[in-house]
Coordinates of C-alpha atoms in Angstrom, one line a residue:
Chain R
Q1 CA -108.2 -43.8 -49.2
I2 CA -111.4 -44.2 -51.4
T3 CA -111.1 -46.1 -54.6
L4 CA -113.7 -47.5 -57.0
K5 CA -113.4 -49.8 -59.9
E6 CA -115.9 -50.9 -62.5
S7 CA -116.0 -54.3 -64.1
G8 CA -118.2 -56.1 -66.6
P9 CA -118.4 -57.2 -70.2
T10 CA -116.7 -55.0 -72.8
L11 CA -119.1 -56.2 -75.5
V12 CA -122.8 -57.0 -75.4
K13 CA -125.3 -57.8 -78.1
P14 CA -128.4 -55.8 -78.8
T15 CA -131.3 -56.8 -76.6
Q16 CA -129.0 -58.4 -74.0
T17 CA -128.8 -57.4 -70.4
L18 CA -125.7 -55.6 -69.1
T19 CA -124.5 -56.2 -65.6
L20 CA -121.8 -53.9 -64.2
T21 CA -120.1 -54.2 -60.9
C22 CA -118.5 -51.4 -58.9
T23 CA -116.1 -52.7 -56.3
F24 CA -114.9 -50.1 -53.8
S25 CA -112.7 -49.6 -50.8
G26 CA -112.2 -47.0 -48.2
F27 CA -115.8 -46.7 -47.2
S28 CA -118.7 -48.9 -46.3
L29 CA -122.2 -48.8 -47.8
S30 CA -123.6 -49.9 -44.4
T31 CA -122.5 -46.6 -42.9
S32 CA -125.0 -43.7 -42.6
G33 CA -124.4 -41.0 -45.2
V34 CA -122.9 -43.0 -48.0
G35 CA -124.0 -43.4 -51.5
V36 CA -122.7 -44.7 -54.9
G37 CA -123.9 -43.5 -58.3
W38 CA -123.5 -44.6 -61.9
I39 CA -122.8 -42.2 -64.7
R40 CA -122.1 -43.0 -68.3
Q41 CA -120.5 -41.2 -71.3
P42 CA -120.9 -42.2 -74.9
P43 CA -117.7 -41.7 -77.0
G44 CA -117.1 -38.0 -77.6
K45 CA -120.3 -37.0 -75.8
A46 CA -121.5 -35.7 -72.5
L47 CA -121.9 -37.3 -69.1
E48 CA -125.3 -38.8 -68.3
W49 CA -126.5 -39.6 -64.8
L50 CA -128.0 -43.1 -64.5
A51 CA -128.7 -44.2 -60.9
L52 CA -127.8 -43.8 -57.2
I53 CA -128.1 -46.0 -54.2
Y54 CA -127.7 -44.9 -50.6
W55 CA -126.6 -46.8 -47.5
D56 CA -130.2 -47.2 -46.4
D57 CA -131.1 -48.8 -49.8
D58 CA -132.9 -45.7 -51.0
K59 CA -132.6 -45.8 -54.8
R60 CA -132.9 -43.1 -57.5
Y61 CA -133.1 -43.6 -61.2
S62 CA -132.9 -41.5 -64.4
P63 CA -136.6 -41.2 -65.4
S64 CA -135.8 -41.8 -69.1
L65 CA -134.0 -45.1 -68.2
K66 CA -135.9 -46.2 -65.1
S67 CA -137.7 -49.1 -66.7
R68 CA -134.4 -50.6 -67.8
L69 CA -132.2 -50.0 -64.8
T70 CA -131.8 -51.8 -61.5
I71 CA -129.2 -50.8 -58.9
T72 CA -128.4 -53.0 -55.9
K73 CA -125.7 -53.2 -53.2
D74 CA -123.8 -56.0 -51.5
T75 CA -122.3 -54.5 -48.4
S76 CA -120.5 -57.7 -47.4
K77 CA -118.6 -57.5 -50.7
N78 CA -118.3 -53.7 -50.9
Q79 CA -120.0 -53.8 -54.3
V80 CA -122.7 -52.0 -56.2
V81 CA -124.3 -53.7 -59.2
L82 CA -126.1 -51.9 -62.1
T83 CA -128.1 -53.9 -64.5
M84 CA -129.5 -52.5 -67.7
T85 CA -131.9 -54.5 -69.8
N86 CA -132.6 -54.5 -73.6
M87 CA -129.2 -53.0 -74.6
D88 CA -129.0 -51.0 -77.8
P89 CA -126.1 -49.6 -79.8
V90 CA -126.9 -46.2 -78.5
D91 CA -126.0 -47.5 -75.0
T92 CA -122.4 -47.8 -76.1
A93 CA -120.5 -45.7 -73.5
T94 CA -117.9 -45.6 -70.8
Y95 CA -119.7 -46.4 -67.5
Y96 CA -118.5 -44.8 -64.3
C97 CA -119.3 -45.5 -60.7
A98 CA -118.7 -42.7 -58.2
H99 CA -118.8 -42.1 -54.5
R100 CA -121.4 -39.6 -53.2
L101 CA -120.0 -36.6 -51.4
W102 CA -121.6 -36.2 -47.9
G103 CA -120.9 -33.3 -45.6
P104 CA -121.9 -32.1 -42.2
G105 CA -125.2 -30.9 -43.6
G106 CA -125.9 -34.1 -45.3
D107 CA -126.0 -35.0 -49.0
C108 CA -123.8 -32.7 -51.1
Y109 CA -125.4 -33.9 -54.3
S110 CA -122.1 -34.5 -56.1
Y111 CA -119.5 -37.2 -56.6
D112 CA -116.0 -36.8 -55.2
Y113 CA -114.4 -40.0 -56.1
W114 CA -114.8 -41.8 -59.5
G115 CA -113.7 -45.1 -60.9
Q116 CA -111.6 -45.3 -64.0
G117 CA -114.6 -46.2 -66.1
T118 CA -115.3 -49.2 -68.3
L119 CA -116.2 -49.0 -72.0
V120 CA -119.1 -51.1 -73.0
T121 CA -119.8 -51.6 -76.7
V122 CA -123.2 -52.8 -77.9
S123 CA -122.9 -54.5 -81.2
S124 CA -124.0 -57.7 -82.9
Chain F
Q1 CA -135.8 -34.1 -69.2
S2 CA -133.3 -32.1 -71.2
A3 CA -129.6 -31.6 -70.4
L4 CA -128.5 -28.4 -69.0
T5 CA -127.2 -25.9 -71.6
Q6 CA -123.5 -25.1 -71.8
P7 CA -121.5 -23.3 -74.5
A8 CA -119.7 -25.9 -76.6
S9 CA -116.4 -24.1 -76.2
V10 CA -114.6 -21.2 -74.5
S11 CA -111.1 -20.1 -74.7
G12 CA -108.7 -17.8 -72.9
S13 CA -105.0 -16.9 -72.7
P14 CA -102.9 -17.8 -69.7
G15 CA -103.5 -15.5 -66.8
Q16 CA -106.9 -14.5 -68.0
S17 CA -110.3 -15.3 -66.5
I18 CA -113.1 -17.2 -68.2
T19 CA -116.6 -18.0 -67.2
I20 CA -118.6 -21.1 -68.3
S21 CA -122.4 -20.8 -68.0
C22 CA -124.9 -23.6 -67.3
T23 CA -128.5 -22.8 -68.0
G24 CA -131.3 -24.9 -66.7
T25 CA -134.9 -24.4 -65.7
S26 CA -137.0 -23.7 -62.6
S27 CA -137.1 -27.4 -62.1
D28 CA -133.4 -27.8 -61.5
V29 CA -130.9 -25.0 -61.4
G30 CA -133.5 -22.3 -60.6
T31 CA -134.9 -24.2 -57.6
Y32 CA -131.9 -25.9 -56.1
N33 CA -128.6 -24.4 -55.3
L34 CA -127.1 -27.8 -55.8
V35 CA -125.0 -27.4 -58.9
S36 CA -121.7 -29.2 -59.2
W37 CA -118.9 -28.8 -61.7
Y38 CA -116.6 -31.4 -63.1
Q39 CA -113.3 -31.2 -65.0
Q40 CA -112.4 -34.0 -67.4
H41 CA -109.1 -34.4 -69.2
P42 CA -109.1 -36.6 -72.3
G43 CA -109.3 -40.3 -71.4
K44 CA -109.7 -39.5 -67.7
A45 CA -112.5 -39.8 -65.2
P46 CA -114.2 -36.5 -64.2
K47 CA -112.9 -34.6 -61.2
L48 CA -115.2 -32.7 -58.8
M49 CA -114.3 -28.9 -58.8
I50 CA -117.3 -27.2 -57.3
Y51 CA -120.3 -28.6 -55.3
E52 CA -123.4 -27.0 -53.9
G53 CA -123.0 -24.1 -56.3
S54 CA -119.9 -22.5 -54.8
K55 CA -118.0 -24.8 -52.5
R56 CA -114.6 -26.2 -53.4
P57 CA -113.5 -29.7 -52.3
S58 CA -110.3 -30.0 -50.5
G59 CA -107.4 -29.7 -52.8
V60 CA -109.1 -27.7 -55.5
S61 CA -107.4 -24.5 -56.4
N62 CA -109.2 -21.3 -55.3
R63 CA -108.8 -20.1 -58.9
F64 CA -112.1 -22.0 -59.4
S65 CA -115.3 -20.5 -58.2
G66 CA -119.0 -21.1 -58.7
S67 CA -122.1 -18.9 -58.6
K68 CA -125.7 -18.8 -59.6
S69 CA -128.3 -16.3 -60.8
G70 CA -131.8 -17.4 -61.6
N71 CA -131.7 -20.5 -63.8
T72 CA -128.1 -20.1 -64.7
A73 CA -125.1 -21.4 -62.8
S74 CA -121.5 -20.3 -63.7
L75 CA -118.0 -21.6 -63.2
T76 CA -115.2 -19.0 -63.3
I77 CA -111.6 -19.9 -63.6
S78 CA -109.2 -17.1 -62.9
G79 CA -105.5 -17.0 -63.7
L80 CA -105.9 -19.5 -66.5
Q81 CA -103.1 -22.1 -66.7
A82 CA -102.3 -24.6 -69.4
E83 CA -103.4 -27.4 -67.2
D84 CA -106.9 -26.0 -67.0
E85 CA -107.5 -27.0 -70.7
A86 CA -110.1 -29.7 -70.4
D87 CA -113.8 -30.4 -70.7
Y88 CA -116.1 -29.0 -68.0
Y89 CA -119.5 -30.3 -67.1
C90 CA -122.1 -28.9 -64.8
C91 CA -124.7 -31.1 -63.0
S92 CA -127.8 -30.1 -61.1
Y93 CA -130.0 -31.9 -58.6
A94 CA -133.6 -31.8 -60.0
G95 CA -135.7 -33.5 -57.3
S96 CA -134.9 -37.2 -57.0
R97 CA -132.8 -37.1 -60.2
E98 CA -129.7 -35.4 -61.5
V99 CA -129.0 -33.8 -64.9
F100 CA -125.7 -33.0 -66.5
G101 CA -124.9 -30.3 -69.0
G102 CA -123.7 -30.9 -72.5
G103 CA -120.1 -30.0 -71.6
T104 CA -117.8 -27.2 -72.5
K105 CA -114.3 -27.5 -74.0
L106 CA -111.9 -25.0 -72.6
T107 CA -109.0 -24.1 -74.7
V108 CA -106.0 -22.3 -73.2
L109 CA -104.5 -20.3 -76.1

């Protein structure tokens, strides 16, 4: 059974760096064909894709946020960490991590298991 | 990179069929048949309903179907049920990045 759970601060100040941890079970990021992504959703607004990391440490970032994002993995702890620098009130959102769906043909470019999300508020 | 365009809202009566469109460009939807659709109930995490344009994950009702024509992908829900009332988001691969739509609120009358 695959589960994911996000953790991190609920409140950060403008200009600070946000560090979020996704702790998962039911799969390993050292296994071929596995990936974990981060998606966020401002209150009352749409989903926004942020970043993705694969088992082989290949990383993808949203072009508009690439300069502020870093995604890393710790396979021994079954964790993926997302850091976002220079936080601003517009970054207030629920942040989700999600498991990448992988099929017989390879990457299915979608997310089949999601964490419950963690709300991060940016305010002084 | 702009979000994919979805209607803000659609509605239908129980038993009816509805279609939600998702319009992109030749850089995303038009080039890649890699659109996924997510259902999100209030306060809940999104749930994958369709991937690779028209495939259903295990456990998703066959009342949900996906298709694509040109730069527009579509999600059709047949036999509407009260439980289908939710927000729906499309998402497309766009060459090393992914882009979501603005979301559509489905109301079951």
